[in-house]
Amino acid sequence: MDIRGSRGPAMTDVARLAGVSHQTVSRVLNDHPNVKEQTRLRVRAAIAELGYRPNRAARTLVTGRSQLLGVVTLNSTLFGPASLLAAFEQAAAESGFAVSVASVVRLDRESVAAAVDRHLDQRVAGLVVIAPTASAGEGLAALPAGVPVVTIDGDPNRAHGLVTVDQVAGARAATRHLLDAGHRTVWHVSGPPDWYDAAGRIEGWRRTLLEAGAEVPPPVQADWSAAAGYSAGQMLARMPEVTAVFTANDHLALGLLRALYERGRRVPEDVSVVGFDDVPEAAFLIPPLTTVRPDFAAVALAGLDLLLAQMTDSEAAPGRIVVKPRLVVRNSVRT
Amino acid sequence: MDIRGSRGPAMTDVARLAGVSHQTVSRVLNDHPNVKEQTRLRVRAAIAELGYRPNRAARTLVTGRSQLLGVVTLNSTLFGPASLLAAFEQAAAESGFAVSVASVVRLDRESVAAAVDRHLDQRVAGLVVIAPTASAGEGLAALPAGVPVVTIDGDPNRAHGLVTVDQVAGARAATRHLLDAGHRTVWHVSGPPDWYDAAGRIEGWRRTLLEAGAEVPPPVQADWSAAAGYSAGQMLARMPEVTAVFTANDHLALGLLRALYERGRRVPEDVSVVGFDDVPEAAFLIPPLTTVRPDFAAVALAGLDLLLAQMTDSEAAPGRIVVKPRLVVRNSVRT
DNA sequence: TTGCCTCATGTTAGCGATAACACCGCTTGG
DNA sequence: CCAAGCGGTGTTATCGCTAACATGAGGCAA
């Protein structure tokens, strides 16, 4: 069955079987117009009979471009990055691209640069970097010109090649919602300060308070974990003046909820809470969590579009897309 | 060094600059022994000066094998698969392999076969399939011989090329723990019945009850979601005879906890609950969840080892590794 | 000296595809 | 009636690398 050793059939084998030249096989494979219908059929039959599959390496070698897209992301099960990766892979597959992942344990410049390098070695056709901190963004500095790149969740001030969630708008909606519920002010448990997401959420929260003439309490700095939310909650629960808290993500909210519960502060009767992300569990916390939902699928899709645009037309100034999140109202805010 | 268009330096460019033949450059790159130290240095210098990076496509073409490992997984943010993917990517990168991901929306035979095909097109050097159902496993049936494959979380009865968590042992530990706490029997909220994980957990639970001479209540069938856990909980909360529940994962437990809370059944005073997975949030539920922790990193590492063993020595019968999970005791079981 | 083996290196021939061009037989238009 | 155009196909040259063999300079034993 094997034609040449263990290497599987090549184009010439198909050509021989179909009684044409290998070039004609190539034309059929690439949907070239000038091929007689009958020939096309014969070639297709031969391909099927041999179970032939084109060798991507050979094609990449001669064309200089692969059908591989590289993703650099944080190696974690954090909901945001994981959702983004899943959604992007899905979208890329539908467009006929394979996705190679190079993840990074820390978001420092060297790690990101190394991950990017691994992708360049593979001759990826384009690169998506999920780079939520400034240090991660710096890893892109040494990138050779001409490589299509899209940054997801990167520096919101970047002019091009960026897709991001409008963190500020999301935080505003959350804060606004709490103020509208009658709270005098809103406390904030923030994410790691070097993350753009965290910074944007702080900014949206602060600006909304300022505009409403409300007092701006100091943000409680945390990371993205439930553990940090719990610690923050232990402190906030002791302060009777705290009646509304906006946490930078849902897992922080989860930890916070537990701390409030332990101290006997009821949610939403005594304290209102709003999260961010809308993880699938948010609707089943005690109480169901009002939160802000970013559309990760939309972000991933936009990222792919931007990347493909750069790849087909390298002149095109890559755009900048900001996806607005929306508030999902449940029962963790008093009405 | 453009990825497309202007093609960057090739081996011959390095050779010219170093005043040697391209073959010598190749030797240096592949750490061939017979190269004079001085020459090696000259070549290295030339490589650095030009910023040369070898073209993987060319190498793959001539050697017939890439440095790419393919992973087939469920496209989701489910904790298990996501953790496994992250851990595997990490391990592979440390061994110098790139990882390409082909995810699948449904675990049916066709989808999995298609994902596998996409990887074969890329000439991956090996394949890891995170195939938690029988239907997914069937997608591997048509795999050409000679492709190294490892299945993670697949059919536990497979003799080789399998790495899995000992679901039965985990479930036994959970059930045992509940019985030891004095419960007459233990109810079970199960995962999707076509998942091996779910089946194993049911079996471990059932066998432990039988061995203890306890009554075996009908398992409440669910999926992996908090929503399903909530539904199950609404039913179980109404049944006063239910005092201990083992859920197939932590998200189910989360939903269950909420349902119990709403019905005024206290945990652990009235009802004890044990989950599975030990998601990072488990310690911060109300109350902190006693659960079973599988070591995903160990599973991923073992999978990689098995794969590399197959790749270097195709004769070696690929092994079979079962990783034992451990019980993490918190406060959701009455003492 | 001859012969042969050992380094260190060069030369040549592919790997399997695409690109560019050549070619052949038919229409067409002037 | 002949040049030009076009559709359909084949031929040849690459892409950048590794494998296999070739070469040539020394070293050393007989």
XYZ file of C-alpha atoms (C1' of nucleotides) in Angstrom:
730
model
C 0.000 0.000 0.000
C 2.830 2.301 0.818
C 4.359 3.777 -2.242
C 7.671 5.060 -1.101
C 8.804 3.721 2.200
C 6.801 5.076 5.067
C 6.493 8.550 3.664
C 3.084 8.204 2.126
C 2.132 9.134 -1.422
C 3.399 12.352 -2.953
C 2.016 14.480 -5.688
C 3.863 12.591 -8.397
C 2.218 9.356 -7.310
C -1.168 10.927 -7.722
C -0.094 12.337 -11.061
C 1.058 8.979 -12.332
C -2.159 7.283 -11.303
C -4.274 9.973 -12.902
C -2.118 10.058 -16.011
C -1.248 13.732 -15.741
C 1.703 15.792 -14.599
C 2.246 16.670 -10.971
C 1.632 20.280 -11.823
C -1.888 19.484 -12.908
C -2.439 17.813 -9.570
C -1.205 20.952 -7.903
C -3.662 22.964 -9.977
C -6.544 20.807 -8.911
C -5.516 21.090 -5.302
C -5.372 24.852 -5.460
C -8.585 25.261 -7.426
C -6.824 26.703 -10.366
C -9.355 27.625 -13.075
C -7.733 26.221 -16.196
C -8.266 22.550 -15.640
C -10.707 20.499 -17.661
C -13.540 19.172 -15.562
C -12.831 15.625 -16.610
C -9.171 15.907 -15.640
C -10.116 17.419 -12.327
C -12.344 14.459 -11.613
C -9.655 11.944 -12.533
C -7.194 13.677 -10.246
C -9.683 13.830 -7.406
C -10.323 10.127 -7.791
C -6.616 9.365 -7.695
C -6.195 11.503 -4.588
C -8.986 9.652 -2.861
C -7.721 6.268 -3.940
C -4.241 6.864 -2.598
C -5.352 8.714 0.474
C -2.979 11.432 -0.589
C -2.527 14.484 1.622
C -0.376 17.391 0.548
C 2.835 17.960 2.413
C 2.535 21.298 4.149
C 6.236 21.511 4.774
C 6.955 21.413 1.069
C 4.336 24.014 0.351
C 5.605 26.226 3.141
C 9.135 25.891 1.849
C 8.335 27.021 -1.650
C 5.764 29.674 -0.863
C 7.545 31.013 2.180
C 4.398 31.035 4.232
C 2.742 28.500 6.421
C -0.870 27.998 7.320
C 0.044 28.234 10.950
C -0.994 30.971 13.296
C 0.907 31.428 16.518
C -0.673 32.352 19.802
C 1.307 33.577 22.756
C -0.612 33.442 25.970
C -0.315 33.141 29.678
C -0.044 29.553 30.821
C -2.906 29.433 33.200
C -6.475 28.503 33.586
C -7.480 32.095 34.172
C -10.868 32.457 32.642
C -10.098 35.333 30.299
C -6.983 33.991 28.559
C -8.378 30.461 28.433
C -11.623 31.612 26.846
C -9.783 33.756 24.375
C -7.530 30.912 23.333
C -10.412 28.508 22.895
C -12.411 30.998 20.867
C -9.472 31.925 18.695
C -8.559 28.372 17.916
C -12.123 27.744 16.877
C -12.241 30.749 14.577
C -8.852 30.011 13.048
C -9.771 26.415 12.315
C -12.850 27.578 10.472
C -10.658 29.768 8.317
C -8.366 26.868 7.538
C -5.513 27.794 9.818
C -3.806 25.640 12.349
C -2.917 27.188 15.655
C 0.295 26.741 17.506
C 0.471 27.793 21.129
C 3.479 29.048 22.997
C 2.598 29.851 26.516
C 4.446 31.728 29.085
C 4.575 31.289 32.834
C 5.399 34.859 33.657
C 4.495 37.901 31.643
C 7.939 39.445 31.617
C 9.691 40.705 28.522
C 12.148 37.823 28.160
C 9.573 35.085 28.483
C 7.315 36.660 25.925
C 10.196 37.312 23.566
C 11.238 33.671 23.870
C 7.733 32.485 23.110
C 7.580 34.758 20.096
C 10.911 33.388 18.926
C 9.666 29.844 19.112
C 6.868 30.860 16.808
C 9.123 32.629 14.375
C 11.168 29.462 14.154
C 8.042 27.729 12.982
C 7.518 30.364 10.333
C 4.051 31.172 11.541
C 2.035 33.222 9.109
C 0.834 35.512 11.845
C 0.985 36.049 15.534
C -1.572 36.723 18.210
C -0.274 37.869 21.520
C -2.517 37.848 24.523
C -0.442 40.348 26.402
C -2.273 41.852 29.319
C 0.659 43.719 30.852
C 3.146 46.323 29.739
C 6.078 43.994 30.343
C 4.519 41.404 28.063
C 4.036 44.016 25.374
C 7.737 44.838 25.526
C 8.482 41.298 24.439
C 7.205 42.340 21.041
C 9.666 45.135 20.658
C 12.292 43.135 18.807
C 9.803 41.659 16.398
C 11.054 41.760 12.817
C 9.026 44.042 10.592
C 6.601 42.385 8.256
C 5.264 39.817 10.654
C 1.530 40.275 11.013
C 0.745 40.681 14.689
C -2.362 41.318 16.660
C -2.331 42.061 20.337
C -5.303 41.022 22.397
C -5.934 42.698 25.690
C -2.783 44.726 25.322
C -2.030 48.374 25.835
C -5.315 50.121 25.043
C -3.389 53.124 23.826
C -1.767 51.248 21.011
C -2.934 52.615 17.731
C -3.043 49.427 15.687
C -3.154 45.703 15.681
C -5.100 45.696 18.885
C -8.301 44.074 19.969
C -9.477 44.631 23.442
C -12.435 44.707 25.721
C -13.534 48.124 26.812
C -12.606 47.676 30.437
C -13.384 51.246 31.277
C -16.895 51.016 29.899
C -17.473 47.743 31.723
C -16.308 49.177 35.007
C -18.441 52.267 34.463
C -21.525 50.155 33.911
C -20.848 48.195 37.066
C -20.185 51.262 39.178
C -23.083 53.181 37.704
C -25.376 50.268 38.447
C -24.334 50.301 42.087
C -24.730 54.061 42.422
C -28.130 53.883 40.790
C -29.129 51.360 43.399
C -28.698 54.136 45.927
C -25.233 53.497 47.307
C -23.339 56.578 48.386
C -20.116 55.224 46.994
C -18.589 52.011 45.677
C -15.495 50.208 46.875
C -13.235 48.382 44.468
C -11.166 45.231 44.789
C -8.711 45.515 41.938
C -6.686 43.079 39.878
C -2.886 43.028 39.647
C -1.912 46.620 38.978
C 0.344 45.825 36.048
C -2.501 44.342 34.051
C -4.168 46.671 31.585
C -7.480 45.018 32.366
C -7.106 45.854 36.019
C -5.992 49.403 35.296
C -8.916 50.008 32.951
C -11.381 48.728 35.480
C -9.930 50.954 38.155
C -10.118 53.918 35.866
C -13.716 53.318 34.843
C -14.713 52.868 38.448
C -12.896 55.980 39.640
C -14.133 58.209 36.868
C -17.697 57.175 37.410
C -17.468 57.965 41.096
C -15.871 61.324 40.399
C -18.497 62.264 37.865
C -21.211 61.364 40.327
C -19.541 63.465 42.975
C -19.091 60.405 45.147
C -16.199 59.871 47.453
C -13.451 57.675 45.963
C -12.260 55.134 48.534
C -8.797 53.626 48.103
C -8.946 50.561 45.869
C -8.115 47.294 47.603
C -5.354 45.791 45.562
C -5.505 42.063 44.912
C -4.745 39.612 42.134
C -7.315 37.608 40.193
C -7.807 34.831 42.728
C -10.648 33.872 45.005
C -8.096 33.765 47.815
C -7.299 37.436 47.326
C -10.978 38.240 47.149
C -11.450 36.491 50.450
C -8.652 38.478 52.110
C -10.030 41.717 50.774
C -13.454 40.685 51.971
C -12.261 39.990 55.484
C -11.130 43.568 55.693
C -14.097 45.167 53.985
C -16.597 43.129 55.980
C -15.407 44.799 59.141
C -16.135 48.251 57.811
C -19.808 49.119 58.262
C -19.581 52.002 55.808
C -18.890 49.567 52.983
C -22.213 48.829 51.318
C -21.197 48.320 47.691
C -18.184 46.566 46.192
C -17.134 46.179 42.581
C -14.556 43.423 42.182
C -12.216 43.228 39.215
C -13.398 39.715 38.391
C -15.860 37.054 39.415
C -13.415 34.919 41.323
C -12.549 37.832 43.550
C -16.270 38.286 44.059
C -16.590 34.641 45.010
C -13.966 34.994 47.711
C -15.457 38.258 48.855
C -18.918 36.727 49.127
C -17.586 34.062 51.405
C -15.842 36.580 53.669
C -18.989 38.684 53.893
C -21.014 35.604 54.686
C -18.691 34.597 57.485
C -18.963 38.032 59.053
C -22.725 37.913 58.829
C -23.013 40.661 56.266
C -25.822 39.738 53.968
C -25.647 40.191 50.213
C -27.398 42.126 48.803
C -29.261 43.399 51.876
C -26.196 44.797 53.655
C -23.623 44.833 50.884
C -24.075 44.856 47.125
C -21.472 43.172 44.924
C -20.732 43.302 41.207
C -18.105 41.190 39.465
C -16.512 41.026 36.041
C -16.204 38.221 33.444
C -19.447 36.346 33.898
C -17.842 32.979 34.448
C -20.332 30.146 33.973
C -20.620 29.733 37.742
C -21.506 33.362 38.403
C -25.219 32.690 38.147
C -24.942 30.050 40.871
C -23.071 31.862 43.583
C -24.819 32.834 46.782
C -26.431 35.084 45.758
C -26.370 34.966 41.939
C -23.755 37.467 40.902
C -24.449 40.607 38.929
C -21.449 40.969 36.692
C -20.021 42.377 33.490
C -19.752 40.069 30.517
C -17.061 40.624 27.907
C -17.730 38.825 24.654
C -14.594 36.727 24.319
C -15.748 35.080 21.149
C -16.198 38.463 19.518
C -12.740 39.525 20.632
C -11.148 36.404 19.225
C -13.006 36.749 15.958
C -12.025 40.372 15.606
C -8.438 39.438 16.327
C -8.460 36.859 13.587
C -10.005 39.282 11.118
C -7.391 41.859 11.868
C -4.651 39.315 11.457
C -5.964 38.018 8.163
C -6.310 41.557 6.888
C -2.663 42.224 7.658
C -1.650 38.993 6.030
C -3.409 39.584 2.751
C -2.579 43.243 2.471
C 0.544 44.144 4.311
C 0.005 47.797 3.473
C -3.298 47.979 5.263
C -2.858 49.834 8.486
C -4.041 47.259 10.959
C -7.072 48.489 12.809
C -7.982 48.723 16.400
C -11.114 47.127 17.702
C -12.665 47.668 21.083
C -15.428 45.365 22.154
C -17.982 46.716 24.591
C -18.967 44.400 27.417
C -22.432 44.360 28.868
C -23.821 44.259 32.366
C -25.620 41.092 33.395
C -27.966 41.861 36.242
C -28.664 39.152 38.810
C -29.314 39.357 42.520
C -26.166 40.550 44.215
C -27.184 44.226 44.159
C -29.980 45.508 46.358
C -32.804 47.135 44.482
C 13.809 38.908 8.628
C 10.503 38.886 7.035
C 8.344 35.850 7.359
C 6.999 36.311 3.893
C 8.246 38.261 0.929
C 11.913 39.039 1.404
C 13.040 35.794 2.838
C 15.755 36.403 5.345
C 19.133 34.696 5.377
C 19.473 31.028 4.550
C 22.114 28.564 5.424
C 24.193 29.443 2.374
C 24.352 33.053 3.478
C 25.764 32.001 6.798
C 28.174 29.683 5.014
C 29.433 32.419 2.743
C 29.999 34.814 5.620
C 31.835 32.181 7.653
C 33.822 31.025 4.636
C 32.636 27.430 4.807
C 30.134 25.258 2.998
C 26.476 25.163 3.946
C 26.925 21.593 5.077
C 29.359 22.680 7.728
C 26.807 25.152 8.944
C 24.316 22.338 9.126
C 26.797 20.320 11.127
C 27.287 23.107 13.599
C 23.558 23.534 13.958
C 23.018 19.872 14.653
C 25.973 19.504 17.004
C 27.755 17.126 14.749
C 31.047 15.995 16.341
C 33.477 16.352 13.462
C 33.812 20.099 13.282
C 36.919 21.975 14.336
C 36.308 24.202 17.311
C 37.558 27.253 15.474
C 35.222 26.647 12.559
C 32.345 26.113 14.905
C 32.998 29.469 16.470
C 33.221 31.231 13.125
C 29.918 29.726 12.068
C 28.268 30.657 15.327
C 29.456 34.212 14.903
C 28.087 34.381 11.385
C 24.748 33.011 12.560
C 24.553 35.644 15.248
C 25.603 38.425 12.922
C 22.962 37.632 10.343
C 20.288 36.780 12.856
C 19.884 33.529 10.988
C 17.235 31.051 12.091
C 16.902 27.691 10.424
C 13.900 27.052 8.266
C 11.890 24.351 9.950
C 9.845 23.680 6.867
C 12.927 22.747 4.900
C 14.166 20.541 7.663
C 10.797 18.877 8.035
C 10.635 18.320 4.312
C 13.915 16.513 4.137
C 13.754 14.588 7.389
C 10.079 13.785 7.157
C 9.446 14.755 10.742
C 8.574 18.004 12.384
C 9.195 19.296 15.877
C 5.491 19.796 16.307
C 3.260 17.928 18.690
C -0.455 17.966 18.073
C -3.055 18.138 20.784
C -6.687 17.336 20.198
C -8.938 18.603 22.925
C -12.407 19.737 23.706
C -12.908 23.385 22.927
C -14.082 24.575 26.254
C -12.994 26.186 29.420
C -13.804 23.082 31.421
C -11.260 22.942 34.151
C -9.869 19.504 33.430
C -9.124 19.804 29.729
C -7.917 23.390 30.095
C -5.498 22.463 32.860
C -4.242 19.495 30.932
C -3.615 21.557 27.828
C -1.756 24.235 29.739
C 0.386 21.719 31.558
C 1.169 19.780 28.415
C 2.174 22.827 26.449
C 4.519 23.796 29.221
C 6.148 20.406 29.378
C 6.477 20.146 25.609
C 8.084 23.543 25.316
C 10.686 22.529 27.864
C 11.515 19.538 25.694
C 11.903 21.711 22.637
C 8.638 20.901 20.955
C 6.062 23.272 19.648
C 2.441 22.437 20.258
C -0.334 22.779 17.785
C -3.907 22.619 19.028
C -6.912 21.360 17.160
C -9.968 21.606 19.263
C -13.298 20.099 18.816
C -16.723 21.399 19.744
C -18.362 18.044 20.131
C -16.708 14.791 21.100
C -18.185 12.707 18.305
C -16.187 10.464 16.063
C -16.264 12.700 12.993
C -15.173 15.840 14.786
C -12.272 14.115 16.444
C -11.246 12.420 13.219
C -11.294 15.792 11.477
C -9.134 17.354 14.156
C -6.705 14.470 13.919
C -6.615 14.929 10.159
C -5.741 18.559 10.486
C -2.782 17.529 12.578
C -1.662 14.857 10.186
C -1.682 17.485 7.455
C 0.829 19.378 9.526
C 2.998 16.284 9.778
C 3.020 16.417 13.556
C 5.645 14.227 15.144
C 3.195 12.937 17.699
C -0.342 13.285 18.834
C -2.013 13.732 22.198
C -5.711 13.213 22.311
C -7.668 14.348 25.302
C -10.538 12.041 24.591
C -12.825 11.638 27.552
C -15.600 9.728 25.783
C -15.894 6.538 23.794
C -17.095 8.389 20.721
C -14.008 10.587 20.821
C -11.812 7.533 21.062
C -13.384 6.142 17.931
C -12.068 9.123 16.029
C -8.656 7.542 16.389
C -9.640 4.351 14.682
C -8.528 5.372 11.209
C -5.167 6.612 12.375
C -2.350 5.468 10.098
C 0.101 3.174 11.807
C 3.380 4.664 12.868
C 2.033 7.889 14.283
C 2.901 8.088 17.967
C -0.261 8.697 19.944
C -1.082 9.095 23.567
C -4.590 9.283 24.875
C -5.244 11.282 27.984
C -8.335 10.601 30.013
C -9.481 8.026 27.512
C -10.815 4.531 27.879
C -9.226 3.258 31.090
C -9.305 -0.264 29.683
C -6.957 0.580 26.863
C -3.761 -1.312 27.278
C -1.295 1.240 25.940
C -0.624 4.817 25.115
C -2.883 5.951 27.878
C -2.473 8.306 30.759
C -5.360 8.847 33.047
C -6.446 9.819 36.486
C -7.666 7.025 38.679
C -11.260 8.164 38.810
C -12.386 5.104 40.657
C -9.863 5.598 43.438
C -10.779 9.272 43.706
C -14.452 8.500 43.973
C -13.773 5.796 46.532
C -11.820 8.212 48.695
C -14.621 10.730 48.527
C -17.335 8.213 49.308
C -15.326 6.531 52.018
C -14.703 9.889 53.626
C -18.433 10.561 53.778
C -19.258 7.136 55.147
C -16.540 7.498 57.750
C -18.179 10.716 58.855
C -21.135 8.625 59.861
C -23.500 8.960 56.941
C -25.695 5.949 56.281
C -25.263 6.335 52.561
C -24.022 8.814 49.974
C -25.888 10.277 47.027
C -24.119 11.038 43.791
C -24.597 13.765 41.200
C -22.881 12.359 38.154
C -21.237 13.843 35.069
C -22.323 13.146 31.484
C -22.668 9.368 31.311
C -20.620 9.032 28.146
C -17.518 10.456 29.799
C -15.073 7.930 31.161
C -14.369 10.277 34.035
C -18.010 10.290 34.993
C -18.332 6.538 34.622
C -15.270 5.912 36.753
C -16.521 8.183 39.478
C -19.889 6.457 39.487
C -18.219 3.102 39.706
C -15.943 4.064 42.572
C -18.851 5.546 44.452
C -21.096 2.565 43.881
C -18.507 -0.040 44.742
C -17.589 1.703 47.954
C -21.210 1.807 49.039
C -21.709 -1.833 48.174
C -18.633 -2.877 50.054
C -19.824 -0.951 53.076
C -23.187 -2.602 52.841
C -24.823 0.779 52.337
C -27.866 1.339 50.216
C -27.048 2.595 46.707
C -29.383 5.420 45.767
C -29.937 6.155 42.076
C -27.280 8.570 40.784
C -28.596 11.951 39.736
C -27.419 12.401 36.199
C -26.114 15.827 35.244
C -23.386 17.351 33.113
C -20.354 19.230 34.411
C -22.029 22.592 34.933
C -22.984 24.563 37.994
C -26.431 24.892 36.451
C -26.904 21.148 36.482
C -25.609 20.976 40.021
C -28.199 23.527 40.994
C -31.028 21.567 39.403
C -29.887 18.394 41.075
C -29.626 20.256 44.338
C -33.162 21.582 44.112
C -34.373 18.045 43.993
C -32.049 16.586 46.628
C -32.668 19.460 49.030
C -36.280 18.446 49.270
C -35.412 14.944 50.403
C -34.707 14.866 54.132
C -33.039 11.483 53.894
C -30.237 12.988 51.825
C -27.426 13.866 54.205
C -24.340 13.281 52.066
C -23.690 14.064 48.404
C -20.666 13.356 46.279
C -20.701 15.438 43.100
C -18.733 14.493 40.015
C -16.948 17.843 39.991
C -16.586 21.059 41.911
C -18.816 23.131 39.686
C -21.659 20.752 40.282
C -20.952 21.092 43.974
C -21.067 24.860 43.673
C -24.528 24.736 42.135
C -25.644 22.160 44.652
C -24.430 24.285 47.542
C -26.543 27.159 46.339
C -29.651 25.009 46.030
C -29.141 23.613 49.518
C -28.644 27.091 50.875
C -31.841 28.346 49.299
C -33.805 25.515 50.862
C -32.292 26.205 54.239
C -30.317 23.027 54.438
C -27.047 23.810 56.097
C -23.721 22.427 54.915
C -22.153 20.526 56.581
C -24.579 20.412 59.536
C -27.503 18.991 57.565
C -25.850 17.811 54.413
C -22.220 16.951 53.687
C -20.795 17.559 50.224
C -17.641 16.397 48.460
C -16.574 17.526 45.002
C -13.926 16.559 42.481
C -11.148 18.549 40.710
C -10.130 21.014 43.387
C -10.607 24.077 41.254
C -8.828 27.095 42.719
C -12.126 28.453 43.994
C -13.063 25.323 45.907
C -11.436 26.537 49.095
C -13.585 29.671 49.013
C -17.033 28.294 48.538
C -19.561 28.461 51.334
C -18.445 26.342 53.074
C -14.924 25.502 51.843
C -15.294 22.413 49.740
C -13.782 19.064 50.552
C -12.800 17.639 47.194
C -10.596 15.271 45.258
C -7.543 16.694 43.544
C -6.144 15.065 40.416
C -2.608 16.115 39.574
C -3.048 17.464 36.072
C 0.563 18.475 35.738
C 1.666 14.932 36.494
C -0.767 13.585 33.923
C 0.484 15.943 31.249
C 4.091 15.158 32.018
C 3.476 11.447 31.909
C 1.697 11.882 28.590
C 4.653 13.682 27.121
C 7.076 11.064 28.370
C 5.030 8.311 26.849
C 4.861 10.160 23.576
C 8.575 10.831 23.410
C 9.280 7.213 24.223
C 7.174 6.123 21.276
C 8.854 8.636 19.024
C 12.397 7.596 19.764
C 11.747 3.897 19.839
C 8.798 2.901 17.752
C 9.138 -0.667 18.906
C 8.636 0.170 22.550
C 5.205 -0.885 23.619
C 3.761 2.383 24.832
C 2.933 2.171 28.498
C -0.077 2.954 30.522
C 0.081 5.349 33.427
C -2.591 5.912 36.013
C -2.233 8.865 38.324
C -3.826 8.617 41.752
C -5.713 11.674 42.947
C -5.846 12.672 46.579
C -8.576 13.869 48.875
C -8.363 17.449 50.075
C -10.307 17.821 53.292
C -11.980 21.149 54.028
C -15.206 21.984 55.782
C -18.064 20.690 53.701
C -18.307 17.372 55.506
C -19.620 17.153 59.058
C -17.177 15.664 61.511
C 57.943 4.874 0.796
C 53.396 2.915 0.486
C 48.985 2.201 2.211
C 45.282 3.003 5.027
C 42.673 5.112 8.513
C 40.906 9.376 10.685
C 39.471 13.909 10.842
C 37.475 17.986 8.690
C 35.258 19.609 5.042
C 33.076 19.979 0.371
C 29.810 18.268 -3.412
C 25.764 16.357 -5.039
C 21.254 14.650 -4.835
C 17.100 14.660 -3.252
C 12.630 15.862 0.043
C 7.515 17.575 -2.278
C 5.528 21.229 -3.369
C 4.686 26.002 -6.399
C 6.012 29.417 -10.035
C 7.219 30.627 -14.421
C 7.395 29.627 -18.740
C 6.929 26.756 -22.905
C 3.996 24.409 -25.899
C 0.145 22.728 -28.636
C -4.219 22.886 -30.795
C -8.264 25.836 -31.497
C -10.788 29.791 -32.084
C -10.968 34.556 -33.799
C -10.433 38.942 -36.176
C -8.589 41.689 -39.812
C -5.127 33.060 -44.754
C -2.202 34.210 -41.062
C -1.189 36.407 -36.584
C -2.775 36.631 -32.114
C -5.161 34.944 -28.112
C -6.579 31.478 -25.066
C -7.492 27.173 -22.634
C -5.271 23.127 -21.081
C -1.221 20.895 -20.081
C 3.778 19.664 -19.404
C 8.793 20.989 -18.192
C 12.059 23.013 -15.509
C 13.870 25.610 -11.765
C 13.635 26.654 -7.095
C 12.672 26.898 -1.930
C 16.428 25.557 2.381
C 17.661 21.939 4.358
C 19.971 16.944 5.482
C 21.993 12.448 3.942
C 25.335 10.163 1.560
C 29.244 10.070 -0.589
C 33.675 12.324 -2.158
C 37.961 14.569 -1.205
C 42.164 15.866 0.808
C 45.425 16.526 4.422
C 47.884 14.295 8.157
C 49.463 10.497 11.095
C 51.308 6.205 11.690
C 52.533 1.191 11.014
C 54.828 -2.015 8.002
